[in-house]
Structure formats: C-alpha cells, structure tokens
C-alpha cells in the first residue's frame, strides 16, 4: 500500500469519524479544514452519493451561542445573498451548523492576492454590500449586522457577493443606550461598539466605509485614515462614513448607496464590471439596475422621481461635449475651479461640471470641502460680516449632480432654482435673505437645511419636506414650530428664537437638539425624547438637570452660559461622554465624579470655587479651561501630572 492509499484509509477510518458527528457520518465525508481555532472550526465536506460540497461549522464554549444565532437568522431570512442552511444541532457539548458551500474568494483574499482594487470596482463591490445591509435594515424590527468586514464577504466566480457570517446580527432596539459587547473585529468596529453609544444602522455604515477604504488601499484605516491613496472624489464619502459621531455619518445605507451610485455614474463606466452587482434585490423592495444598453442614463434609485419641470435627460450633461462653459457668477466659477483644480485659463466642459457634487461658498470665500467650510461657519453668528455678491443661480443648473450646496451670506431669496437640482440633499443658505421656503418641497431628496440668520417667519411649508432630517434655523424670525409635528427630524437647532410653545418636541424623535433660553417647564418634554444623543441649551436658568436623567442615549451635553442652582446629583447620566459647563459658576467638581464615562469636560470662563477633586478624574481624557483656571490649577497642584490632557483656550 503506497503513501496516498495509506493517507486515504486514515482519512476515511480516523479523521472522518473525529471531525464528523454521528449524525452526519453516513451521508458526508471530510474534504478539508478551512479554519481552525480553539473555539471554532470550519470544514469542507462532500456528500457521499453525489460529491456535492457543503460547509460545516463547529463551535464550542463562547462561540457556540453565536453559531446558534447564525443558524436562526440563516433559517429565518430568505435573501439571495445568504447561503442556504441544512441543519444545526448540538452533540457532545459542540454546536454543528451545516450549510451550502459557496465557491469563490472573500474580498479580503481578493485584495491580498491582487492588491488595491481600481476605484470603480471597489465602489461596485461596496454597493453590493450596501444592498445586503439595506435588506437587513429595512426588516421590522431592523437588523444590524455589526461585523461587516472583507473576510465576511464572498465574491463568487459568477460575480455575485454573499454575506458569509451573520452570527453577530442583532435586532435594533431604539431605547437601549449601549450594546452587549460581542466578539468584535477591532479593525472595522465602529466607536459605539466599544461602549460609546448603542449600535444602530449607522454602525454598519461605518463598517462599509472601512471596507471601501480597504478595497481602495489594501490596508485598514487608522482612526484618521490616510486618504493619499484614495481618489479625491471619494474623500468626502469616506470621511463621512468614518466620522466618530454617528450623527455625522450617512444616516442610512440607502443614503450612502445613492452617493456611490452617483459617483459611479460619473466615473469610468465599464460594462464588463456590471456583473459585480450580482443580484437585483426586488424582494427587499430595492431594484438596483445598471440600465444595460443605456449607459448614458443616470443611475436613479427605484424610488427616485425627478421634479416634473426637470426632463430626465438633463440629469447628466452630455459626456461627449467638450465645449467650454461660461459662468454668470465669478465666485461660483472660482469655487468650481478650486474643486476641479483648474487654472483660470483652463476651459471647463459640461462633462467637468457633471463631476461636481458639492460646492461651498461663504460670503466672498470659497472652500474645497465641508471640513474647510465648517471651520469658517462661526461667522454665521456675526451679523455684520460682509455679504457675498452672488445674485443669480443659473450657474448651478450647469451642475445637475449637485448634492450639497452651500451659499452662505449671499443676497439670495428666490429658492425656485434649487428645485431644478434633482439630487440636492444638503442646502445651506445661512445669513441670506430667505423668507419663503415653500419651493423646497419640490426637492425630493432634501435631507439637511441650514437657514441660520434669515428673515424667515413662516415654517409651515416644512411639513411637506418628506425626507428632511436636519433643520437649523437659529436667529430667524420663526415663532411657531408646530409645523414640525410628527416629522422624522433627527437634528433641530432653534437657538435665539422666541418660541412660546415647544410641545411639538414631544412628537419628534430627535438625536440632536439645541436651543437658547429654553423654559425650565420644557425639560420634562425633552426627557421623553429617548433617542436624544446630543443636547445643547444656552442662557437658561434651571434648578437642576434631574429631569433629563431619563435620556438613555444622551452622550453629549452642552449647558453653556446657564445658571443651574443644583449640580449635586449627576448620577442619572451614566453614559455622558462630553460635558460643556462654560461661562457659569460651579461650587465644586465632586458631583461630576459620578459620570463614569465622561472623557471630555469643558470649563472655559467657568468659575469653579473648589478644584481639589480634580486629580480624581482618572477616566477623563481631556479638560478644556481658560487661562485663569489653568493658572489656578498649576498653583494648586504644583508638579502634578494629571491622567488627562489640559487644553487652554
């Protein structure tokens, strides 16, 4: 008997019986070991009668419940991107899961073998993952995957993507403040999975951003990803996906998918890559088609309806046109050239303008991206800053794929032109002359609206803004916010408004709320907003904050310039992560020691009578103080090295 025959006999008589439980030994035989750890093993099996391959997962100890969860979801969820499951049972302290074997390689193996992928292929693969997550997120109740990573996505030879591991899925429960910590993949896990907030659909958005970054660069990002290897046109997408705060990410995979669809339409169409989409998820209510044979047409989500006054063929410029465009507004031209990196003498074609998805102008300054503009947005609070000179918006219509338009401090009042931008999602017109917002009801994708410092009085049209999630209206003339009744807003800023009735807040499910001089009688209404994560109120007077202790998701609290009589009991805020107590008087810091998860404390221009407890804040990461308090700390604790960083502003 030769060596191969001996090996075969040993496999059939010894190995098969050791690997296979008694329940499977008559029908299956061992083929190979795909993965082996102390807690979990994965084997490839062959069915004896026809040699069909199957996959067997074996788990014990802490991994066993996860494998049971995986079986439950595979059994319950009838999605084309999940493998079919055959059996799951427990035998001699081990859990066995038998499912179909899928050929192909994981996205991790694909990148490790080929290196970083071309951007168009990386985006298409990411879109397939967005489709999978959309199906999970739109279940009732929603399902969150929590462990999207390249090792969990299989790419088949037919160009179809499959989701391999669903053991970390859980149902989203809005009232939970934190997650049960599971076996996380540290390289792709979102911050909230380490206890900052509870995970939700935006947790998966973060992981998709990590996945896209990996596909583009062949390595995983750090907390601040190096985007030098990433196409500039995807920088904003990745920064938004990978924001530390869930509020700053895309709020759904559908929103992210829409952005990536638009990106792919504008960059490098390759029909050969179309099979990467793999499947059309009609069963999820989501038809994702790339319109074979009509590659000049825009990719429109199934539910997208262009405004009636915008012909579909104008949604994208003619790609063959090379004619140079002439602008009516010099400042808009300057902003476009900044984004395109074109000199003043270089021609700009309609195709160039079709690649513009965002534009940022504040007064007479132009900015290349949202981050640069955000650093200058403090000027919105300054009334006498100079206005810009933009009066006509006809140049915007040359850029039909605009999704973000920032035209702050401009003599603009007519919003009708914005209805001709079918992709418009974010509109900022701070310190303009806007009085009537009714036309914006015809912007079907508008999600964020910033109107700081406008002479706006009537907010009633906003009730027709079907997708609006962010509304920022401080220092306007609005006195009645009843039109917000029952809207799906997530962020609302009503600072410096003379509002008498805030009762409408009880009908909202806000994550972020800001106000000035909020009556103390309204604090109980805020306490019923169980999704609230970020709360800011200024210049108010309150006896204490105990009524807010019922907010399970609250992580950020800003009470600048407030007079609060009693801080003695802060134990009701166990998950507070950031606290700003600037410009007020505080007797001592001892009550704040009860904030076990507090990492950032701001005491700028704050009078603190007693600071002796400061060294006890061992969990603090950063303390921000003014120069006077910094000097006092140095005098009180000479030579002391605090366990946190002190920032002087």
XYZ file of C-alpha atoms in Angstrom, residues 36-600:
565
model
C -9.230 26.009 12.955
C -9.271 27.847 16.283
C -9.782 26.577 19.790
C -13.415 27.725 19.851
C -14.491 27.265 16.226
C -13.582 25.065 13.269
C -14.762 25.203 9.664
C -14.606 22.178 7.354
C -15.445 21.455 3.750
C -17.471 18.239 3.381
C -18.570 16.192 0.396
C -21.918 14.455 0.212
C -21.085 10.807 -0.420
C -23.729 9.995 -3.035
C -23.036 12.899 -5.439
C -19.872 14.657 -4.149
C -21.740 17.949 -3.686
C -19.663 20.202 -1.398
C -21.046 21.504 1.910
C -19.620 23.600 4.703
C -19.644 22.509 8.339
C -19.085 24.942 11.199
C -18.300 23.559 14.640
C -18.293 25.716 17.774
C -17.877 25.259 21.488
C -17.552 27.437 24.587
C -18.301 31.148 23.959
C -18.612 30.690 20.187
C -21.472 28.181 20.474
C -24.294 30.715 21.137
C -23.064 32.835 18.219
C -23.307 29.856 15.876
C -26.851 29.173 17.087
C -27.729 32.807 16.360
C -26.249 32.472 12.888
C -28.410 29.427 12.174
C -31.546 31.190 13.396
C -31.005 34.134 11.055
C -29.998 31.956 8.098
C -33.163 29.934 8.629
C -35.456 32.971 9.020
C -34.023 35.287 6.355
C -34.796 34.417 2.762
C -32.317 36.647 0.960
C -30.367 35.682 -2.179
C -27.079 36.883 -0.688
C -27.177 34.406 2.225
C -26.110 30.748 1.975
C -28.793 28.086 2.394
C -28.638 26.215 5.681
C -29.327 22.480 6.002
C -29.079 21.586 9.680
C -27.995 22.764 13.102
C -27.713 20.570 16.184
C -25.757 20.050 19.383
C -23.771 16.930 20.181
C -21.285 16.201 22.992
C -21.013 19.854 24.014
C -20.486 21.158 20.487
C -22.797 23.023 18.115
C -22.749 21.968 14.445
C -24.056 24.087 11.555
C -24.282 22.535 8.087
C -24.888 24.833 5.128
C -24.247 25.004 1.410
C -20.672 25.538 0.271
C -20.111 28.659 -1.817
C -17.149 28.783 -4.173
C -15.129 31.932 -4.620
C -12.846 34.102 -2.536
C -13.527 36.615 0.174
C -12.931 40.283 -0.540
C -10.003 40.027 1.853
C -8.454 37.236 -0.228
C -9.229 39.139 -3.424
C -7.317 42.207 -2.244
C -4.485 40.230 -0.656
C -3.977 38.404 -3.967
C -4.492 41.317 -6.369
C -3.641 44.361 -4.283
C -5.732 47.518 -4.053
C -8.671 47.474 -6.466
C -9.497 50.074 -9.120
C -11.860 52.629 -7.651
C -14.800 51.750 -9.913
C -14.594 48.056 -8.997
C -14.205 48.892 -5.298
C -17.285 51.108 -5.423
C -19.361 48.462 -7.216
C -18.433 45.840 -4.632
C -19.288 48.291 -1.868
C -22.659 48.932 -3.496
C -23.382 45.205 -3.346
C -22.695 45.284 0.390
C -24.978 48.318 0.750
C -27.737 46.312 -0.919
C -27.334 43.480 1.555
C -27.448 45.840 4.510
C -30.445 47.689 3.109
C -32.381 44.425 3.181
C -31.385 43.815 6.799
C -32.028 47.393 7.930
C -35.499 47.578 6.385
C -36.732 44.486 8.204
C -39.195 45.070 11.026
C -37.624 45.321 13.503
C -34.410 46.378 11.749
C -31.444 44.013 11.843
C -27.909 45.334 12.343
C -25.005 43.197 11.186
C -22.255 44.751 13.378
C -19.362 42.843 11.785
C -19.111 43.838 8.131
C -15.536 43.188 7.006
C -13.801 41.902 3.855
C -13.361 38.450 5.406
C -17.160 38.127 5.677
C -17.999 38.962 2.047
C -17.566 36.224 -0.560
C -17.075 37.137 -4.219
C -18.107 34.234 -6.441
C -16.716 33.390 -9.910
C -20.095 34.486 -11.321
C -19.599 37.979 -9.876
C -22.108 37.611 -7.043
C -21.424 38.769 -3.499
C -22.567 36.730 -0.498
C -22.656 37.544 3.194
C -20.903 34.689 4.988
C -21.224 35.412 8.696
C -24.456 36.560 10.336
C -23.710 35.440 13.884
C -23.202 38.997 15.110
C -26.585 40.284 13.849
C -28.959 41.721 16.414
C -32.320 43.443 16.339
C -32.203 47.209 16.763
C -33.914 48.305 19.983
C -34.183 52.138 19.995
C -34.399 52.519 23.771
C -31.143 50.715 24.522
C -28.267 53.002 25.461
C -25.469 50.511 24.887
C -24.750 47.173 23.271
C -23.822 43.842 24.643
C -20.193 43.561 23.618
C -19.679 40.643 21.235
C -16.594 39.256 19.514
C -15.688 42.444 17.649
C -13.299 42.825 14.738
C -11.260 45.732 16.028
C -10.045 46.908 12.620
C -13.582 47.527 11.351
C -15.686 48.062 14.500
C -17.307 51.472 14.994
C -16.572 53.535 18.145
C -20.024 52.852 19.606
C -19.252 49.129 19.630
C -16.712 49.814 22.351
C -19.358 51.327 24.621
C -19.718 54.922 23.428
C -23.313 54.538 22.205
C -25.538 51.661 21.244
C -25.002 50.391 17.732
C -27.626 51.077 15.088
C -27.833 51.191 11.300
C -25.097 53.852 11.216
C -22.725 51.357 12.834
C -22.911 49.307 9.657
C -22.365 52.482 7.607
C -19.077 52.959 9.480
C -18.024 49.386 8.664
C -18.896 49.882 4.993
C -16.604 52.920 4.991
C -13.822 50.774 6.453
C -14.490 48.149 3.790
C -14.352 50.664 0.938
C -11.115 52.105 2.319
C -9.592 48.616 2.457
C -10.640 47.787 -1.100
C -9.048 51.034 -2.333
C -5.801 50.834 -0.347
C -5.248 47.157 0.616
C -4.939 48.071 4.282
C -7.250 49.022 7.117
C -7.552 52.631 8.178
C -6.479 54.074 11.477
C -8.814 56.399 13.387
C -7.735 59.172 10.996
C -7.398 57.397 7.638
C -4.657 58.427 5.235
C -6.554 59.366 2.090
C -3.485 59.971 -0.066
C -4.070 56.650 -1.873
C -7.792 57.299 -2.374
C -9.308 59.225 -5.306
C -10.068 62.741 -4.131
C -13.649 62.385 -5.319
C -14.170 59.756 -2.589
C -12.515 61.656 0.272
C -15.740 63.232 1.494
C -17.595 59.916 1.268
C -15.010 58.133 3.420
C -14.689 60.952 5.945
C -18.448 60.981 6.395
C -18.706 57.192 6.721
C -15.853 57.092 9.242
C -16.959 60.007 11.428
C -16.533 59.266 15.119
C -20.030 60.546 15.852
C -22.859 58.516 14.262
C -24.738 61.786 13.719
C -22.137 62.943 11.214
C -22.221 59.761 9.133
C -24.663 58.913 6.382
C -27.810 58.167 8.329
C -28.666 55.088 6.281
C -27.009 52.739 3.812
C -29.616 53.926 1.296
C -28.166 57.452 1.514
C -24.643 56.111 1.108
C -25.714 53.931 -1.799
C -27.262 56.906 -3.569
C -23.997 58.829 -3.285
C -21.936 55.887 -4.553
C -24.363 55.295 -7.432
C -23.935 58.893 -8.480
C -20.158 58.640 -8.117
C -20.002 55.543 -10.292
C -22.175 57.114 -12.944
C -19.716 59.991 -13.167
C -16.501 57.959 -13.138
C -15.285 55.311 -15.548
C -18.215 53.291 -16.798
C -17.051 49.745 -17.579
C -19.821 47.393 -18.765
C -17.610 44.376 -18.027
C -17.881 45.130 -14.331
C -21.658 45.186 -14.271
C -21.973 41.530 -13.131
C -20.403 42.624 -9.841
C -23.800 43.797 -8.751
C -24.645 40.114 -8.795
C -28.273 40.239 -7.856
C -31.309 42.501 -8.032
C -32.932 42.644 -4.656
C -36.529 43.045 -5.700
C -37.617 41.055 -2.663
C -36.235 43.800 -0.454
C -38.188 46.497 -2.245
C -34.982 47.733 -3.823
C -34.363 47.340 -7.548
C -30.730 48.142 -8.224
C -30.212 48.051 -12.001
C -27.457 49.497 -14.082
C -29.673 50.017 -17.150
C -27.866 47.778 -19.609
C -27.647 49.320 -23.050
C -28.362 52.820 -21.704
C -25.067 53.717 -20.117
C -25.669 57.389 -20.847
C -28.644 57.443 -18.475
C -28.221 58.357 -14.814
C -28.436 55.716 -12.115
C -31.610 56.536 -10.258
C -32.712 54.716 -7.117
C -36.015 52.944 -7.675
C -37.949 55.440 -5.583
C -36.334 58.490 -7.184
C -38.759 60.787 -9.005
C -37.329 63.772 -10.800
C -39.246 67.049 -10.385
C -41.811 67.457 -13.130
C -40.082 70.526 -14.523
C -36.738 68.731 -14.965
C -36.531 66.466 -18.019
C -34.778 63.192 -17.185
C -32.262 63.693 -19.974
C -30.935 66.826 -18.245
C -29.986 64.905 -15.121
C -26.462 64.483 -16.520
C -24.535 66.519 -19.086
C -23.703 65.082 -22.455
C -20.424 63.234 -21.970
C -19.228 63.867 -25.499
C -19.468 67.648 -25.193
C -16.127 69.413 -24.919
C -17.419 72.975 -25.316
C -16.131 75.432 -22.747
C -18.700 76.704 -20.257
C -19.172 80.390 -19.484
C -20.243 81.324 -15.948
C -22.557 84.150 -14.932
C -21.165 84.397 -11.382
C -17.372 84.756 -10.938
C -17.482 83.424 -7.384
C -19.233 80.214 -8.441
C -16.655 79.790 -11.200
C -13.881 80.260 -8.626
C -15.391 77.567 -6.411
C -15.719 75.166 -9.346
C -12.118 75.713 -10.417
C -10.960 75.096 -6.857
C -12.757 71.748 -6.737
C -11.631 70.711 -10.230
C -8.107 72.070 -9.648
C -8.224 74.017 -12.883
C -6.361 77.236 -13.505
C -8.109 80.442 -14.520
C -7.216 79.930 -18.191
C -8.189 76.270 -18.459
C -11.519 75.504 -20.155
C -14.295 73.805 -18.184
C -16.554 71.437 -20.111
C -20.088 70.230 -19.314
C -18.555 66.847 -18.504
C -16.335 68.544 -15.904
C -19.384 70.158 -14.338
C -21.149 66.807 -14.251
C -18.486 65.652 -11.806
C -19.267 68.418 -9.300
C -21.408 67.085 -6.448
C -20.763 69.784 -3.837
C -19.921 73.470 -3.698
C -19.017 75.655 -0.696
C -19.132 79.466 -0.709
C -19.450 81.713 2.356
C -19.522 85.446 1.670
C -16.594 86.110 -0.633
C -14.657 82.999 0.374
C -14.723 79.647 -1.410
C -13.834 76.309 0.172
C -12.845 72.941 -1.317
C -14.788 70.726 1.081
C -17.177 70.549 4.032
C -14.426 70.441 6.637
C -12.855 73.683 5.418
C -16.226 75.410 5.361
C -17.148 74.152 8.823
C -14.103 75.867 10.297
C -15.419 79.180 8.971
C -19.049 78.670 9.961
C -18.578 80.589 13.240
C -19.227 83.721 11.165
C -22.900 82.750 10.933
C -23.277 84.141 14.451
C -21.768 87.515 13.480
C -24.360 89.820 11.987
C -22.112 92.432 10.384
C -19.818 90.181 8.379
C -19.705 91.258 4.692
C -22.155 89.694 2.260
C -21.145 87.986 -0.947
C -22.156 89.077 -4.421
C -23.983 86.045 -5.848
C -27.407 87.072 -7.131
C -28.218 84.620 -9.916
C -28.175 80.852 -9.514
C -28.241 79.897 -13.189
C -24.687 78.511 -12.948
C -25.895 75.827 -10.555
C -28.103 74.374 -13.274
C -24.945 73.553 -15.222
C -24.077 71.121 -12.409
C -27.073 68.754 -12.355
C -25.406 66.309 -9.959
C -25.022 68.756 -7.106
C -25.932 67.109 -3.815
C -24.516 69.677 -1.390
C -24.892 73.414 -1.990
C -23.510 75.941 0.494
C -24.106 79.588 -0.444
C -23.914 81.370 2.898
C -24.007 85.168 3.219
C -25.383 85.889 -0.251
C -28.220 88.233 -1.343
C -30.375 85.220 -2.254
C -34.118 84.978 -1.608
C -35.621 83.059 -4.556
C -35.315 79.297 -3.940
C -37.029 78.204 -7.161
C -33.739 77.373 -8.970
C -32.886 74.748 -6.348
C -35.907 72.690 -7.419
C -34.061 72.004 -10.683
C -31.272 70.156 -8.883
C -32.717 66.622 -8.724
C -30.008 65.222 -6.416
C -29.996 68.028 -3.845
C -29.566 66.624 -0.323
C -27.939 69.411 1.689
C -28.668 73.126 1.323
C -27.072 75.859 3.426
C -28.193 79.466 2.955
C -27.116 80.962 6.276
C -27.305 84.765 6.584
C -29.113 85.162 3.267
C -32.465 86.871 2.576
C -34.758 83.846 2.542
C -38.382 84.458 3.537
C -40.236 81.701 1.643
C -39.089 78.062 1.755
C -42.156 76.574 0.024
C -40.344 75.802 -3.270
C -38.012 73.383 -1.471
C -40.901 70.945 -1.055
C -40.152 70.015 -4.670
C -36.623 68.869 -3.785
C -37.384 65.165 -3.268
C -34.062 64.223 -1.626
C -33.509 67.236 0.629
C -32.283 65.938 4.000
C -30.416 68.880 5.544
C -31.476 72.540 5.549
C -29.435 75.324 7.192
C -31.106 78.762 7.352
C -29.270 80.451 10.217
C -29.939 84.195 10.412
C -32.529 84.550 7.614
C -35.648 86.777 7.852
C -37.791 83.636 7.688
C -41.069 83.744 9.661
C -43.296 81.031 8.199
C -42.113 77.481 8.850
C -45.356 75.802 7.780
C -44.107 74.587 4.342
C -41.553 72.366 6.074
C -44.257 69.800 6.823
C -44.108 68.853 3.116
C -40.352 68.142 3.192
C -40.685 64.370 3.191
C -37.046 63.391 3.778
C -35.836 66.273 5.941
C -33.694 65.103 8.856
C -31.745 68.235 9.821
C -33.235 71.703 10.299
C -31.055 74.562 11.571
C -32.946 77.862 11.993
C -31.298 79.904 14.794
C -31.641 83.703 14.731
C -34.512 83.603 12.241
C -37.913 85.205 12.936
C -39.732 81.928 13.422
C -42.008 81.892 16.484
C -44.164 78.858 15.697
C -42.667 75.382 15.182
C -45.935 73.434 15.229
C -45.383 72.503 11.550
C -42.734 70.046 12.762
C -45.455 67.847 14.246
C -44.600 64.188 13.704
C -41.748 64.808 11.261
C -38.800 62.403 11.090
C -36.294 65.052 12.085
C -33.109 63.902 13.762
C -31.439 67.267 14.345
C -33.107 70.578 15.248
C -31.484 73.897 16.195
C -33.839 76.642 17.419
C -31.295 78.882 19.156
C -32.351 82.505 19.701
C -35.955 82.000 18.625
C -38.850 83.484 20.573
C -40.923 80.325 20.714
C -43.717 80.131 23.267
C -44.877 76.559 22.676
C -42.317 73.764 22.499
C -44.843 70.968 22.995
C -44.281 69.733 19.417
C -40.933 68.370 20.596
C -42.783 65.514 22.254
C -43.812 64.249 18.791
C -40.253 64.196 17.449
C -37.572 61.548 17.712
C -34.551 63.835 17.711
C -30.962 62.766 18.171
C -29.602 66.318 18.365
C -31.358 69.391 19.778
C -30.114 72.921 20.508
C -31.943 75.912 21.951
C -31.415 79.198 23.790
C -33.460 80.286 26.802
C -35.393 77.053 26.790
C -38.040 77.321 29.544
C -37.462 75.031 32.502
C -41.013 73.774 32.059
C -39.905 72.164 28.784
C -37.251 69.929 30.352
C -39.795 67.155 31.082
C -40.728 67.168 27.375
C -37.084 66.704 26.468
C -36.873 63.832 28.917
C -39.291 61.855 26.739
C -37.014 62.060 23.677
C -35.365 58.704 24.293
C -33.157 58.817 21.165
C -31.560 62.137 22.103
C -27.763 61.854 21.972
C -26.639 65.478 21.783
C -28.355 68.222 23.797
C -27.323 71.887 23.875
C -29.134 74.707 25.574
C -27.736 78.127 26.365
C -28.522 81.129 28.568
C -31.248 79.434 30.560
C -31.893 79.230 34.286
C -32.730 75.868 35.849
C -32.956 74.456 39.343
C -31.281 71.161 38.355
C -30.976 68.704 35.481
C -32.524 65.655 37.133
C -35.462 65.525 34.729
C -33.010 64.790 31.908
C -31.578 61.747 33.638
C -34.163 59.575 31.861
C -32.428 60.063 28.497
C -30.747 56.681 27.932
C -28.850 57.675 24.781
C -27.527 61.064 25.947
C -23.787 61.292 25.340
C -23.141 64.993 24.759
C -24.486 67.767 26.996
C -23.726 71.442 26.440
C -25.152 73.893 29.003
C -23.058 76.975 28.237
C -23.990 80.320 29.852
C -26.656 78.703 32.002
C -27.482 79.297 35.651
C -28.058 75.941 37.314
C -28.693 76.024 41.047
C -28.018 72.414 41.954
C -25.494 70.048 40.397
C -25.344 67.851 43.491
C -26.798 64.736 41.826
C -25.360 63.785 38.426
C -25.656 60.039 38.935
C -28.515 59.850 36.434
C -26.153 60.435 33.492
C -24.044 57.264 33.485
C -23.260 57.380 29.755
C -22.356 61.057 29.380
C -19.220 61.296 27.260
C -18.844 65.072 26.728
C -19.920 67.870 29.086
C -19.572 71.613 28.437
C -20.112 73.827 31.501
C -18.589 77.017 30.100
C -19.429 80.522 31.330
C -21.174 79.671 34.570
C -20.498 79.351 38.282
C -19.943 75.954 39.912
C -19.319 75.303 43.588
C -17.163 72.189 43.149
C -16.468 69.328 40.766
C -17.222 66.403 43.090
C -20.741 65.687 41.673
C -19.232 65.128 38.235
C -17.123 62.237 39.509
C -20.339 60.207 39.212
C -20.052 60.459 35.416
C -18.129 57.231 34.954
C -17.908 57.501 31.155
C -17.064 61.208 30.980
C -13.980 61.780 28.819
C -14.251 65.431 27.770
